[in-house]
Structures are given as structure tokens and as C-alpha cells.
Short mmCIF file of C-alpha atoms in Angstrom, two decimals:
data_model
loop_
_atom_site.label_atom_id
_atom_site.label_comp_id
_atom_site.label_asym_id
_atom_site.label_seq_id
_atom_site.Cartn_x
_atom_site.Cartn_y
_atom_site.Cartn_z
CA UNK A 1 -23.42 -28.95 6.08
CA UNK A 2 -19.64 -29.29 6.20
CA UNK A 3 -19.56 -30.21 2.52
CA UNK A 4 -21.63 -27.13 1.62
CA UNK A 5 -19.35 -24.88 3.69
CA UNK A 6 -16.29 -26.42 2.02
CA UNK A 7 -17.73 -25.89 -1.47
CA UNK A 8 -18.71 -22.31 -0.62
CA UNK A 9 -15.27 -21.42 0.76
CA UNK A 10 -13.43 -23.06 -2.15
CA UNK A 11 -15.67 -21.23 -4.63
CA UNK A 12 -15.11 -17.91 -2.86
CA UNK A 13 -11.34 -18.54 -2.82
CA UNK A 14 -11.44 -19.31 -6.56
CA UNK A 15 -13.32 -16.05 -7.22
CA UNK A 16 -10.74 -14.15 -5.15
CA UNK A 17 -7.98 -15.72 -7.24
CA UNK A 18 -9.70 -14.64 -10.46
CA UNK A 19 -9.97 -11.07 -9.19
CA UNK A 20 -6.33 -11.10 -8.14
CA UNK A 21 -5.33 -12.41 -11.59
CA UNK A 22 -7.28 -9.58 -13.23
CA UNK A 23 -5.62 -6.96 -11.00
CA UNK A 24 -2.18 -8.45 -11.64
CA UNK A 25 -2.70 -8.49 -15.41
CA UNK A 26 -3.87 -4.87 -15.61
CA UNK A 27 -1.10 -3.73 -13.27
CA UNK A 28 1.44 -5.59 -15.41
CA UNK A 29 0.08 -4.04 -18.62
CA UNK A 30 0.33 -0.60 -17.04
CA UNK A 31 3.86 -1.31 -15.82
CA UNK A 32 5.00 -2.49 -19.26
CA UNK A 33 3.57 0.66 -20.84
CA UNK A 34 5.41 2.90 -18.38
CA UNK A 35 8.66 1.05 -19.07
CA UNK A 36 8.16 1.54 -22.80
CA UNK A 37 7.53 5.23 -22.22
CA UNK A 38 10.77 5.56 -20.24
CA UNK A 39 12.70 3.76 -22.98
CA UNK A 40 11.24 6.14 -25.56
CA UNK A 41 12.18 9.12 -23.43
CA UNK A 42 15.77 7.89 -23.24
CA UNK A 43 15.86 7.55 -27.02
CA UNK A 44 14.66 11.17 -27.31
CA UNK A 45 17.41 12.48 -25.03
CA UNK A 46 19.24 14.11 -27.96
CA UNK A 47 16.08 16.00 -28.85
CA UNK A 48 15.85 17.26 -25.29
CA UNK A 49 19.41 18.57 -25.48
CA UNK A 50 18.57 20.30 -28.76
CA UNK A 51 15.51 21.98 -27.26
CA UNK A 52 17.55 23.21 -24.27
CA UNK A 53 20.25 24.57 -26.60
CA UNK A 54 17.62 26.33 -28.71
CA UNK A 55 16.10 27.92 -25.59
CA UNK A 56 19.56 28.99 -24.43
CA UNK A 57 20.37 30.69 -27.75
CA UNK A 58 16.96 32.37 -27.78
CA UNK A 59 17.49 33.82 -24.31
CA UNK A 60 20.96 35.03 -25.33
CA UNK A 61 19.45 36.75 -28.37
CA UNK A 62 16.94 38.51 -26.15
CA UNK A 63 19.60 39.57 -23.68
CA UNK A 64 22.34 40.70 -26.09
CA UNK A 65 20.12 42.86 -28.33
CA UNK A 66 18.43 46.04 -27.19
CA UNK A 67 16.15 46.88 -30.11
CA UNK A 68 13.00 44.82 -30.64
CA UNK A 69 13.79 44.39 -34.33
CA UNK A 70 17.26 43.02 -33.57
CA UNK A 71 15.87 40.59 -30.99
CA UNK A 72 13.34 39.15 -33.45
CA UNK A 73 15.94 38.94 -36.20
CA UNK A 74 18.41 37.08 -33.92
CA UNK A 75 15.74 34.61 -32.82
CA UNK A 76 14.74 33.91 -36.45
CA UNK A 77 18.39 33.25 -37.31
CA UNK A 78 18.61 30.63 -34.54
CA UNK A 79 15.37 29.01 -35.73
CA UNK A 80 16.75 28.84 -39.26
CA UNK A 81 13.36 29.07 -40.90
CA UNK A 82 12.23 25.79 -39.33
CA UNK A 83 9.74 27.21 -36.88
CA UNK A 84 6.91 24.91 -38.03
CA UNK A 85 9.10 21.79 -37.82
CA UNK A 86 10.38 22.73 -34.35
CA UNK A 87 6.83 23.45 -33.20
CA UNK A 88 5.71 20.00 -34.39
CA UNK A 89 8.63 18.35 -32.58
CA UNK A 90 7.78 20.24 -29.38
CA UNK A 91 4.16 19.12 -29.56
CA UNK A 92 5.30 15.52 -30.04
CA UNK A 93 7.68 15.74 -27.09
CA UNK A 94 5.08 17.38 -24.85
CA UNK A 95 2.95 14.33 -25.47
CA UNK A 96 5.39 12.37 -23.31
CA UNK A 97 4.23 14.05 -20.10
CA UNK A 98 1.34 13.21 -17.78
CA UNK A 99 -0.52 9.96 -18.40
CA UNK A 100 0.90 9.34 -21.87
CA UNK A 101 2.05 5.83 -21.10
CA UNK A 102 -1.52 5.11 -22.23
CA UNK A 103 -0.44 4.83 -25.87
CA UNK A 104 1.86 1.92 -24.99
CA UNK A 105 -0.86 -0.02 -23.14
CA UNK A 106 -2.73 -0.96 -26.31
CA UNK A 107 -0.38 -3.66 -27.61
CA UNK A 108 0.04 -5.69 -24.36
CA UNK A 109 -3.70 -5.30 -23.74
CA UNK A 110 -4.55 -6.78 -27.16
CA UNK A 111 -2.58 -9.91 -26.24
CA UNK A 112 -4.69 -10.34 -23.08
CA UNK A 113 -8.05 -8.91 -24.20
CA UNK A 114 -9.77 -12.20 -24.98
CA UNK A 115 -8.84 -13.89 -21.67
CA UNK A 116 -9.62 -10.73 -19.66
CA UNK A 117 -13.13 -10.60 -21.11
CA UNK A 118 -13.53 -14.35 -20.51
CA UNK A 119 -12.42 -13.85 -16.91
CA UNK A 120 -14.94 -11.04 -16.41
CA UNK A 121 -17.68 -13.31 -17.79
CA UNK A 122 -17.27 -15.42 -14.66
CA UNK A 123 -17.46 -12.46 -12.26
CA UNK A 124 -20.45 -10.41 -11.18
CA UNK A 125 -18.94 -6.98 -10.49
CA UNK A 126 -21.02 -4.40 -8.63
CA UNK A 127 -20.40 -0.99 -7.11
CA UNK A 128 -20.31 -0.75 -3.31
CA UNK A 129 -21.47 2.89 -3.34
CA UNK A 130 -24.22 4.98 -4.94
CA UNK A 131 -21.92 5.72 -7.89
CA UNK A 132 -22.81 3.10 -10.52
CA UNK A 133 -20.53 4.43 -13.26
CA UNK A 134 -18.30 1.34 -13.29
CA UNK A 135 -21.31 -0.97 -13.74
CA UNK A 136 -22.57 1.16 -16.63
CA UNK A 137 -19.13 1.19 -18.25
CA UNK A 138 -18.75 -2.60 -17.98
CA UNK A 139 -22.20 -3.10 -19.49
CA UNK A 140 -21.20 -0.94 -22.46
CA UNK A 141 -17.97 -2.94 -22.95
CA UNK A 142 -19.83 -6.26 -22.88
CA UNK A 143 -22.33 -4.95 -25.43
CA UNK A 144 -19.61 -4.00 -27.93
CA UNK A 145 -17.09 -6.74 -27.11
CA UNK A 146 -17.47 -8.41 -30.53
CA UNK A 147 -17.30 -5.16 -32.49
CA UNK A 148 -14.34 -4.67 -34.84
CA UNK A 149 -14.76 -0.92 -35.20
CA UNK A 150 -11.97 1.25 -33.83
CA UNK A 151 -14.38 4.13 -33.13
CA UNK A 152 -17.93 3.56 -31.87
CA UNK A 153 -20.61 6.11 -32.74
CA UNK A 154 -22.64 7.12 -29.69
CA UNK A 155 -26.38 7.64 -29.56
CA UNK A 156 -27.25 4.67 -31.78
CA UNK A 157 -28.87 2.65 -28.95
CA UNK A 158 -29.86 2.91 -25.30
CA UNK A 159 -26.56 1.54 -23.96
CA UNK A 160 -24.20 4.48 -23.48
CA UNK A 161 -20.71 4.66 -21.95
CA UNK A 162 -19.98 6.52 -18.75
CA UNK A 163 -17.17 9.00 -19.37
CA UNK A 164 -17.23 10.55 -15.91
CA UNK A 165 -14.76 7.99 -14.54
CA UNK A 166 -12.06 8.98 -17.05
CA UNK A 167 -9.17 11.19 -15.97
CA UNK A 168 -7.87 13.99 -18.19
CA UNK A 169 -5.31 11.86 -20.02
CA UNK A 170 -7.72 9.00 -20.58
CA UNK A 171 -10.52 11.33 -21.73
CA UNK A 172 -8.30 12.86 -24.40
CA UNK A 173 -7.17 9.44 -25.64
CA UNK A 174 -10.65 7.92 -25.65
CA UNK A 175 -12.58 10.86 -27.15
CA UNK A 176 -9.94 13.04 -28.82
CA UNK A 177 -11.02 16.10 -26.78
CA UNK A 178 -9.07 17.77 -23.98
CA UNK A 179 -11.95 19.13 -21.90
CA UNK A 180 -14.81 16.85 -20.90
CA UNK A 181 -17.18 19.53 -19.59
CA UNK A 182 -17.83 21.73 -22.61
CA UNK A 183 -17.70 19.24 -25.50
CA UNK A 184 -20.28 16.89 -26.95
CA UNK A 185 -18.74 13.47 -27.48
CA UNK A 186 -20.14 11.70 -30.53
CA UNK A 187 -17.71 8.78 -30.76
CA UNK A 188 -15.13 7.01 -28.61
CA UNK A 189 -12.17 4.73 -29.24
CA UNK A 190 -13.38 1.26 -28.31
CA UNK A 191 -10.13 -0.38 -27.16
CA UNK A 192 -8.80 2.64 -25.28
CA UNK A 193 -12.12 2.92 -23.48
CA UNK A 194 -11.85 -0.74 -22.45
CA UNK A 195 -8.32 -0.21 -21.12
CA UNK A 196 -9.39 2.93 -19.26
CA UNK A 197 -12.36 1.20 -17.62
CA UNK A 198 -10.29 -1.84 -16.63
CA UNK A 199 -7.63 0.42 -15.11
CA UNK A 200 -10.29 2.21 -13.05
CA UNK A 201 -11.82 -1.16 -12.11
CA UNK A 202 -8.42 -2.40 -10.89
CA UNK A 203 -8.24 0.54 -8.48
CA UNK A 204 -11.89 0.20 -7.40
CA UNK A 205 -11.47 -3.50 -6.58
CA UNK A 206 -8.28 -2.80 -4.65
CA UNK A 207 -9.94 -0.15 -2.44
CA UNK A 208 -13.39 -1.84 -2.22
CA UNK A 209 -15.23 0.80 -4.27
CA UNK A 210 -16.31 -2.20 -6.35
CA UNK A 211 -16.84 -5.79 -5.24
CA UNK A 212 -17.43 -9.21 -6.73
CA UNK A 213 -20.47 -11.22 -5.78
CA UNK A 214 -19.54 -14.58 -4.24
CA UNK A 215 -15.98 -13.56 -3.37
CA UNK A 216 -14.42 -13.58 0.09
CA UNK A 217 -11.67 -10.95 0.23
CA UNK A 218 -13.28 -8.92 -2.56
CA UNK A 219 -16.85 -9.25 -1.32
CA UNK A 220 -19.21 -6.37 -0.54
CA UNK A 221 -17.56 -4.32 2.25
CA UNK A 222 -21.01 -3.15 3.39
CA UNK A 223 -21.67 -6.65 4.74
CA UNK A 224 -19.11 -5.95 7.44
CA UNK A 225 -21.14 -3.00 8.72
CA UNK A 226 -23.56 -3.55 11.58
CA UNK A 227 -27.24 -2.64 11.36
CA UNK A 228 -28.63 0.58 12.75
CA UNK A 229 -30.44 -1.34 15.48
CA UNK A 230 -27.25 -3.09 16.56
CA UNK A 231 -25.42 0.24 16.50
CA UNK A 232 -27.96 1.79 18.86
CA UNK A 233 -27.58 -1.18 21.23
CA UNK A 234 -23.78 -1.07 21.37
CA UNK A 235 -22.93 2.63 20.97
CA UNK A 236 -23.21 3.38 24.71
CA UNK A 237 -20.82 0.58 25.61
CA UNK A 238 -18.40 1.68 22.92
CA UNK A 239 -18.44 5.29 24.14
CA UNK A 240 -17.86 4.17 27.73
CA UNK A 241 -14.92 2.05 26.63
CA UNK A 242 -13.26 4.69 24.45
CA UNK A 243 -14.24 7.67 26.64
CA UNK A 244 -15.84 9.39 23.63
CA UNK A 245 -19.09 11.32 23.69
CA UNK A 246 -22.08 10.06 21.72
CA UNK A 247 -23.39 13.59 21.18
CA UNK A 248 -21.84 15.27 18.08
CA UNK A 249 -21.40 18.68 19.71
CA UNK A 250 -19.62 17.28 22.77
CA UNK A 251 -17.51 14.95 20.61
CA UNK A 252 -16.33 17.84 18.42
CA UNK A 253 -15.83 19.97 21.55
CA UNK A 254 -13.48 17.38 23.02
CA UNK A 255 -11.43 17.30 19.80
CA UNK A 256 -11.23 21.09 19.78
CA UNK A 257 -10.11 21.10 23.41
CA UNK A 258 -7.34 18.60 22.66
CA UNK A 259 -6.19 20.61 19.64
CA UNK A 260 -6.25 23.88 21.59
CA UNK A 261 -4.30 22.34 24.49
CA UNK A 262 -1.63 20.97 22.17
CA UNK A 263 -1.30 24.26 20.29
CA UNK A 264 -0.93 26.19 23.53
CA UNK A 265 1.75 23.80 24.76
CA UNK A 266 3.72 24.14 21.51
CA UNK A 267 3.35 27.93 21.60
CA UNK A 268 4.61 28.18 25.19
CA UNK A 269 7.62 25.95 24.55
CA UNK A 270 8.49 27.39 21.12
CA UNK A 271 11.52 29.44 22.24
CA UNK A 272 12.85 26.60 24.39
CA UNK A 273 12.72 24.20 21.43
CA UNK A 274 15.96 24.61 19.44
CA UNK A 275 14.88 22.14 16.74
CA UNK A 276 11.75 23.90 15.39
CA UNK A 277 11.72 27.11 13.35
CA UNK A 278 8.72 28.68 11.60
CA UNK A 279 9.85 30.64 8.55
CA UNK A 280 7.19 32.44 6.46
CA UNK A 281 4.51 30.13 7.76
CA UNK A 282 6.45 26.93 7.03
CA UNK A 283 7.71 24.70 9.85
CA UNK A 284 11.37 23.71 9.59
CA UNK A 285 12.88 20.95 11.70
CA UNK A 286 16.60 20.93 12.35
CA UNK A 287 18.55 17.71 12.46
CA UNK A 288 19.09 16.27 15.91
CA UNK A 289 22.71 16.27 17.03
CA UNK A 290 24.43 12.93 16.88
CA UNK A 291 24.47 11.22 20.24
CA UNK A 292 27.94 10.44 21.46
CA UNK A 293 28.51 6.95 22.75
CA UNK A 294 29.61 6.54 26.32
CA UNK A 295 33.37 5.93 26.50
CA UNK A 296 32.79 2.75 28.53
CA UNK A 297 30.15 1.38 26.12
CA UNK A 298 32.55 -0.76 24.11
CA UNK A 299 34.02 -2.18 27.29
CA UNK A 300 30.59 -3.14 28.61
CA UNK A 301 29.64 -4.63 25.25
CA UNK A 302 32.77 -6.79 25.28
CA UNK A 303 32.06 -7.96 28.84
CA UNK A 304 28.53 -8.98 27.86
CA UNK A 305 29.68 -10.82 24.73
CA UNK A 306 32.38 -12.66 26.67
CA UNK A 307 29.77 -13.80 29.20
CA UNK A 308 27.18 -14.91 26.64
CA UNK A 309 27.82 -18.41 25.31
CA UNK A 310 27.61 -19.16 21.59
CA UNK A 311 24.33 -21.07 21.06
CA UNK A 312 23.38 -23.11 18.03
CA UNK A 313 20.01 -22.11 16.56
CA UNK A 314 18.99 -25.78 16.57
CA UNK A 315 19.66 -25.94 20.31
CA UNK A 316 17.43 -22.92 20.82
CA UNK A 317 14.56 -24.57 18.91
CA UNK A 318 15.10 -27.81 20.86
CA UNK A 319 14.94 -25.96 24.19
CA UNK A 320 11.74 -24.14 23.20
CA UNK A 321 10.19 -27.45 22.14
CA UNK A 322 11.10 -29.03 25.50
CA UNK A 323 9.66 -26.09 27.45
CA UNK A 324 6.43 -25.54 25.53
CA UNK A 325 5.87 -28.78 23.54
CA UNK A 326 4.91 -26.76 20.49
CA UNK A 327 4.82 -29.86 18.29
CA UNK A 328 1.67 -31.01 20.12
CA UNK A 329 -0.21 -28.16 18.43
CA UNK A 330 0.58 -29.45 14.93
CA UNK A 331 -1.47 -32.61 14.71
CA UNK A 332 -2.62 -34.13 11.41
CA UNK A 333 -5.48 -32.34 9.67
CA UNK A 334 -7.72 -35.34 10.39
CA UNK A 335 -7.61 -34.47 14.10
CA UNK A 336 -6.15 -37.83 15.14
CA UNK A 337 -2.90 -38.23 17.05
CA UNK A 338 0.23 -38.42 14.93
CA UNK A 339 1.85 -41.80 14.34
CA UNK A 340 5.20 -40.41 13.20
CA UNK A 341 8.17 -41.62 15.20
CA UNK A 342 10.40 -38.99 16.77
CA UNK A 343 7.80 -36.36 15.97
CA UNK A 344 9.35 -33.59 18.19
CA UNK A 345 12.75 -34.01 16.52
CA UNK A 346 11.20 -33.94 13.08
CA UNK A 347 9.24 -30.83 14.07
CA UNK A 348 12.51 -29.16 15.10
CA UNK A 349 14.01 -29.98 11.69
CA UNK A 350 10.94 -28.58 9.92
CA UNK A 351 11.02 -25.42 12.06
CA UNK A 352 14.68 -24.86 11.19
CA UNK A 353 14.03 -25.49 7.50
CA UNK A 354 11.14 -23.08 6.99
CA UNK A 355 11.65 -20.74 9.94
CA UNK A 356 15.19 -19.89 8.89
CA UNK A 357 14.36 -20.07 5.17
CA UNK A 358 16.93 -22.82 4.54
CA UNK A 359 14.65 -25.12 2.60
CA UNK A 360 14.34 -28.91 2.99
CA UNK A 361 17.38 -29.73 0.82
CA UNK A 362 19.81 -27.52 2.73
CA UNK A 363 18.37 -28.67 6.07
CA UNK A 364 18.95 -32.30 5.07
CA UNK A 365 22.61 -31.49 4.39
CA UNK A 366 22.96 -29.69 7.72
CA UNK A 367 21.24 -32.15 10.09
CA UNK A 368 21.86 -35.48 8.31
CA UNK A 369 19.00 -37.11 10.24
CA UNK A 370 15.89 -36.52 8.14
CA UNK A 371 15.47 -36.48 4.40
CA UNK A 372 14.14 -33.46 2.55
CA UNK A 373 10.94 -35.37 1.75
CA UNK A 374 10.33 -36.07 5.45
CA UNK A 375 10.84 -32.40 6.32
CA UNK A 376 8.66 -31.13 3.48
CA UNK A 377 5.93 -33.74 4.15
CA UNK A 378 5.46 -32.57 7.73
CA UNK A 379 5.22 -28.95 6.60
CA UNK A 380 2.73 -29.68 3.82
CA UNK A 381 0.45 -32.02 5.82
CA UNK A 382 0.54 -30.73 9.41
CA UNK A 383 1.24 -26.99 9.27
CA UNK A 384 -1.63 -24.59 8.66
CA UNK A 385 -2.01 -20.85 9.07
CA UNK A 386 -4.49 -21.26 11.94
CA UNK A 387 -2.11 -23.55 13.83
CA UNK A 388 0.78 -21.17 13.33
CA UNK A 389 -1.25 -18.27 14.72
CA UNK A 390 -2.17 -20.36 17.76
CA UNK A 391 1.47 -21.28 18.42
CA UNK A 392 2.64 -17.71 17.91
CA UNK A 393 0.13 -16.53 20.49
CA UNK A 394 1.46 -19.13 22.92
CA UNK A 395 5.06 -18.01 22.31
CA UNK A 396 4.23 -14.32 22.74
CA UNK A 397 2.35 -14.95 25.99
CA UNK A 398 5.24 -16.96 27.44
CA UNK A 399 7.74 -14.34 26.28
CA UNK A 400 5.67 -11.69 28.02
CA UNK A 401 6.30 -13.41 31.38
CA UNK A 402 10.05 -12.70 31.26
CA UNK A 403 11.33 -9.70 33.18
CA UNK A 404 14.26 -8.70 30.94
CA UNK A 405 12.14 -7.43 27.96
CA UNK A 406 10.43 -4.98 30.34
CA UNK A 407 13.74 -3.10 30.52
CA UNK A 408 13.60 -2.61 26.75
CA UNK A 409 10.02 -1.36 26.54
CA UNK A 410 6.68 -1.24 28.29
CA UNK A 411 4.95 -3.38 25.69
CA UNK A 412 2.40 -0.67 24.85
CA UNK A 413 3.81 0.29 21.44
CA UNK A 414 4.84 -1.39 18.20
CA UNK A 415 6.86 -0.40 15.15
CA UNK A 416 5.65 -1.32 11.67
CA UNK A 417 7.69 -1.71 8.52
CA UNK A 418 7.90 -3.80 5.39
CA UNK A 419 10.69 -6.06 4.16
CA UNK A 420 11.12 -7.05 0.52
CA UNK A 421 11.15 -10.77 -0.31
CA UNK A 422 12.10 -12.25 -3.67
CA UNK A 423 9.38 -14.34 -5.32
CA UNK A 424 8.76 -16.18 -8.57
CA UNK A 425 7.08 -14.01 -11.21
CA UNK A 426 4.30 -16.55 -11.77
CA UNK A 427 2.61 -15.77 -8.48
CA UNK A 428 -0.58 -13.89 -7.65
CA UNK A 429 1.19 -11.70 -5.09
CA UNK A 430 4.40 -11.11 -7.05
CA UNK A 431 4.85 -7.62 -8.46
CA UNK A 432 7.71 -5.42 -9.64
CA UNK A 433 9.08 -3.31 -6.80
CA UNK A 434 10.08 0.15 -8.02
CA UNK A 435 12.78 0.62 -5.35
CA UNK A 436 14.48 -2.79 -5.60
CA UNK A 437 13.93 -3.20 -9.34
CA UNK A 438 12.88 -6.85 -9.19
CA UNK A 439 9.84 -9.04 -8.61
CA UNK A 440 8.73 -10.05 -5.15
CA UNK A 441 6.44 -9.24 -2.26
CA UNK A 442 6.56 -7.34 1.02
CA UNK A 443 6.49 -8.87 4.48
CA UNK A 444 4.75 -6.35 6.75
CA UNK A 445 5.71 -6.77 10.41
CA UNK A 446 4.45 -5.39 13.73
CA UNK A 447 7.36 -5.54 16.20
CA UNK A 448 6.78 -4.76 19.87
CA UNK A 449 9.02 -2.39 21.82
CA UNK A 450 9.98 -5.49 23.82
CA UNK A 451 11.59 -6.85 20.63
CA UNK A 452 9.20 -9.59 19.57
CA UNK A 453 7.10 -9.73 16.41
CA UNK A 454 3.41 -9.66 17.32
CA UNK A 455 1.96 -9.94 13.82
CA UNK A 456 3.07 -10.33 10.23
CA UNK A 457 1.33 -10.10 6.90
CA UNK A 458 2.45 -10.68 3.33
CA UNK A 459 1.32 -8.01 0.88
CA UNK A 460 1.95 -7.09 -2.73
CA UNK A 461 4.45 -4.43 -3.82
CA UNK A 462 2.99 -1.05 -4.62
CA UNK A 463 0.06 -1.15 -2.20
CA UNK A 464 -0.06 1.47 0.54
CA UNK A 465 1.15 -0.21 3.72
CA UNK A 466 -1.14 1.89 5.92
CA UNK A 467 -4.08 -0.20 4.62
CA UNK A 468 -2.70 -3.18 6.56
CA UNK A 469 -1.50 -1.31 9.65
CA UNK A 470 -4.57 -1.91 11.82
CA UNK A 471 -4.60 -5.66 11.02
CA UNK A 472 -1.75 -6.22 13.44
CA UNK A 473 -3.66 -4.44 16.18
CA UNK A 474 -7.13 -5.86 15.63
CA UNK A 475 -6.08 -9.46 14.89
CA UNK A 476 -3.48 -9.67 17.65
CA UNK A 477 -5.17 -11.60 20.49
CA UNK A 478 -2.08 -12.19 22.65
CA UNK A 479 -1.55 -10.79 26.15
CA UNK A 480 0.45 -7.89 24.69
CA UNK A 481 -2.03 -5.28 23.43
CA UNK A 482 -0.18 -2.17 22.19
CA UNK A 483 -2.08 1.09 21.68
CA UNK A 484 0.68 3.11 20.01
CA UNK A 485 2.06 2.49 16.50
CA UNK A 486 5.29 3.97 15.11
CA UNK A 487 5.98 3.79 11.38
CA UNK A 488 7.63 5.44 8.39
CA UNK A 489 5.88 7.67 5.85
CA UNK A 490 4.00 4.64 4.44
CA UNK A 491 2.04 4.55 7.71
CA UNK A 492 0.72 8.05 7.01
CA UNK A 493 -2.90 8.21 5.91
CA UNK A 494 -5.63 10.72 6.63
CA UNK A 495 -8.30 8.01 6.76
CA UNK A 496 -6.11 5.89 9.03
CA UNK A 497 -5.63 8.78 11.47
CA UNK A 498 -9.38 9.28 11.79
CA UNK A 499 -10.25 5.60 12.07
CA UNK A 500 -7.46 4.83 14.56
CA UNK A 501 -8.60 7.65 16.86
CA UNK A 502 -12.05 6.04 17.06
CA UNK A 503 -10.38 2.78 18.11
CA UNK A 504 -8.28 4.46 20.79
CA UNK A 505 -5.04 3.78 18.87
CA UNK A 506 -2.31 6.42 18.53
CA UNK A 507 -0.68 6.43 15.08
CA UNK A 508 2.77 8.08 15.03
CA UNK A 509 4.28 7.86 11.53
CA UNK A 510 7.03 9.91 9.97
CA UNK A 511 5.06 12.70 8.28
CA UNK A 512 5.93 13.18 4.62
CA UNK A 513 5.82 16.72 3.15
CA UNK A 514 4.79 18.11 6.55
CA UNK A 515 5.84 21.61 5.47
CA UNK A 516 3.00 21.91 3.00
CA UNK A 517 0.21 20.47 5.15
CA UNK A 518 -2.60 22.70 6.37
CA UNK A 519 -2.55 23.31 10.13
CA UNK A 520 -5.85 24.41 11.65
CA UNK A 521 -6.76 26.12 14.89
CA UNK A 522 -9.60 24.85 17.05
CA UNK A 523 -11.45 28.12 16.46
CA UNK A 524 -11.00 31.17 14.23
CA UNK A 525 -10.86 33.24 17.43
CA UNK A 526 -7.76 31.43 18.71
CA UNK A 527 -4.54 33.43 18.51
CA UNK A 528 -1.02 32.37 19.48
CA UNK A 529 1.98 34.55 20.15
CA UNK A 530 4.73 32.46 18.55
CA UNK A 531 3.18 29.94 16.15
CA UNK A 532 0.19 31.85 14.81
CA UNK A 533 1.63 32.13 11.26
CA UNK A 534 1.81 28.34 11.10
CA UNK A 535 -1.99 27.98 10.89
CA UNK A 536 -3.94 28.29 7.66
CA UNK A 537 -6.82 30.69 7.11
CA UNK A 538 -8.77 28.15 5.08
CA UNK A 539 -12.21 27.41 6.54
CA UNK A 540 -12.69 24.11 8.33
CA UNK A 541 -15.77 22.01 8.85
CA UNK A 542 -16.11 20.36 12.24
CA UNK A 543 -19.52 18.84 11.46
#
């Protein structure tokens, strides 16, 4: 039984790796194409200046001449009889907008096409919803994979492509038509259709709209859902726990009551709030005034620093090991007791090496007691993710017993944010970060208001961090159970807001583009004296 479980888990992990390789390849092809497009745009900068100058002269001609005949004559003089050439150049330049990095995806895709198709041969990809367009598109690609024709005539057999999953830019490139609703497509570009489908598939696999049979992380998300019978058994207990009504009308009524109460409170306090202004229906927030530091703050800071002794980080790790005996939790994978001499000391060296990101070689130079091979061997043979989680839970629970952190926070809220980490390019998680301009990954941390990290996760660059926000709440099984999450604009998600409310979790991110959001009243009959223009007149559906 253990052997079967091991084989199953290793196979599922291998399938996950194949899916991640596919996503990384397509994302890299797309990134290379966008870089090529930007380079081309820079090369066309002189053309852009020429177009702006031509527009400027045209507007001057219209402004400086009164008669219609004189205006037309002045414009023709500026065009110099090259209207057709200028029109052609404008059409070429306008092709650089929108999704027109597509044209640069063909060459890098051709270099990877054979291995991508081989990779997909080993995966059974299915749709997790009623929309089977991606399955139909993949079937069409497999049918014509050995074709050498650039354009494939449609209607010759029963296997037809699904064009509904193509966006406007892709549809034009694949079919040659701009509008997909009123045209009859008789042929499609084979390679561009493959690239388009694989780009859509990359997104579907990332958001679980598609899944891979036999995978673990990319398996069918519907398997995680409970049955209807189990739902009926547990819904009453869930509603009692979350204080939510099981009846739809009462549930919606409670949401309307909360919204109405909040709106009334904001309306009553509008004039006493100097930081909020509503101008032509748009909310405007003023900057908070800078808080002035207390004149005695620097003196108190100096007194505290003079009292605090300078502690070596190694001494801190040694003290924690003496108090909690953390090394006892890192036994060999066989389950037997360790036979390594001076195991606690070697554990301290390993903790310093990898916990402070020094590395075994630098740690060997600093401690002069253990070799880099001894430090690395302990990490590679005794440290596992499950053991680390167990030790972290132990540390958090002991930390929670101290009284000082309670002066910093109540322990009922966390802050979430990501930190960029450099990585080697040849890594499944490594991706190019648009802000930092180099390859790496993102460490996503949940830090308690008592200043201790409760959970951490390592994610790829470019993914929306809100997808991983609830992991730190659901998977945190320590004594500290926060119910309030603060974050930046990456923690903003409409789906996350709805799902978190059902879990009794309050999400408080920095709202991006809050001016242009739609604000609704609980009822069309509700009217407010001060903030009424803030609310939209668009209809809302509560059921």
C-alpha cells in the first residue's frame, strides 16, 4: 500500500511539473514577443515624431486659414502629395497597438513546437466547467499537428476548430477578419491558432478552468467540493458558526442591513470627515497630515538602545534550541533516532546557514566548527517541509505566551505582502518580474500584528497575490487565529471579498481605482442627504 501511494504521489508530482513547464514555456514565449514589440516600437520612434509633427502642421493649417479652400490647400501642401504613403505608414504603425505582440510569438514558438506537442501527448487535459471549447480546440490541433499547410481549409471533415475562445486580436490574426460575429470563416492559420489555443490553455490551467487528469496541484477542482448530501448535513452547523442565515431571503436581508447601516454612518459623519470629498459623484481622499514625532521620542529610543545588549544571532538560535529543543523534531527520514554527534550544535549551524540565507560555505567560514558538507547534509537529509511547519507552529505558540507582543497588537489581524527573491532562470517557479526587471520569485508572507510571521508561501512572479491570501488563514493551525487581513492593492479581488465573507474573514486591502468603482445602495428607495451622488443608478441583482 505504501509503495502504491508513493508511486501515485510521485506520478502526480511529475504531471504537475510537466504542466508547470508548459505554462512557463508559453509565458516565456509571450514575454519574448512583448519585448520584441517594445524594441520595434523604440526603433519606430522617429516615425512617431514625424506623425506628431504632421498632425501639428495640419492643425495649424486649419487654424490659420479661414476659407475652406485655403484650409484644404494648406493641408495638401503639408502632405506633399504623399497621402497614400502616409496612410500606409499610419496603418502599419496602428498595428503596433493592442495584442499585436502576437506576430512576434511565431518564431520562438516554432523552436518549441515539437516538444510542446510531445509534452501535451503525456497529459490528459479536460475542462472543469460545461464549456468544452478548449477540449475541442486541442483535438483539432492534434488532428492537424503533422500538416505543413500554413492555412487549413475548414469544412473538409468533422473535426472543426472552436473560435469562440479567441480574443479580438487573436481572431484577426488567425482568420484574417476583424469581427467574429458576422463573418463566415473558411480557413484559419494553423500555427497562429495553435499559439492562441496554448495561450488560452495557459490561463485556464492557472485558474483551474482546465485540469489535468492524474495531477495533484492541477487536478480537477470539482473534487474538492463536497456532495449535496454532505452539504445538507453540515450547512446548519456552518450557519451557526458564522452567524449566517441558510434562507436566501434572510441572508440577502442581512447584507442589505449591513450596507444600509454603513451608508447611514458615512452620511451622518460626512461633514465631520475632513479627508473625504465627493465631487461630481467621484470620491476624493485627501492625504493624511504627517504625524509629528514626540520631542522626547529620540531620547526614549536612545535610552532603550543603551539598555538593550548587543546579541549575536548565533546566541539567539542557541538559546531557542536550549529552551525548546527544536532539533528533536528533525529526526532522520527513517524515523530512527539520530546518531550524529553534537546534533544540537550542528542543527544551530544549519539553522544559521539556511535561515539567514548565508549558505553552507559562508557558514563554514563564520563558525569554523562544521564543514559545508556537514551543514548541507543535515539540511538535505533531515529537513522537510512538514517538519518545518510543525516547528514553526511550536515557535508561534510559545511566542504567543509572551506578554510584550500584546502591547503591539491583539493578534487578531495580519498584514500580507510579497518580497522579491532572485532565482536561477532554469527553475519552474522563476519568471521575469516586470517591476524589478530580473528573474526570480515572490515570497508571500502573512505577518501578525504582534510582529511574527504566521505563514509564508513561495509563488511565481506575475500571478495575482490575492489567489494565495486565504492560504495563510486556512492552513495556519497555530494558537494565533487572525480574522482580519490588511494588504496592498494586490490583495484586492471581487471573488476574494465574497469568499472571505463566507468564511468570516475581513479583507482590508488598499483599493485600486476606487474612484471609478460602482457604489450601490441597499435599495433603490434609499436616499442620503450628503453622499447620495456617490451611488450608481445601475440595477443590481441581490439573488
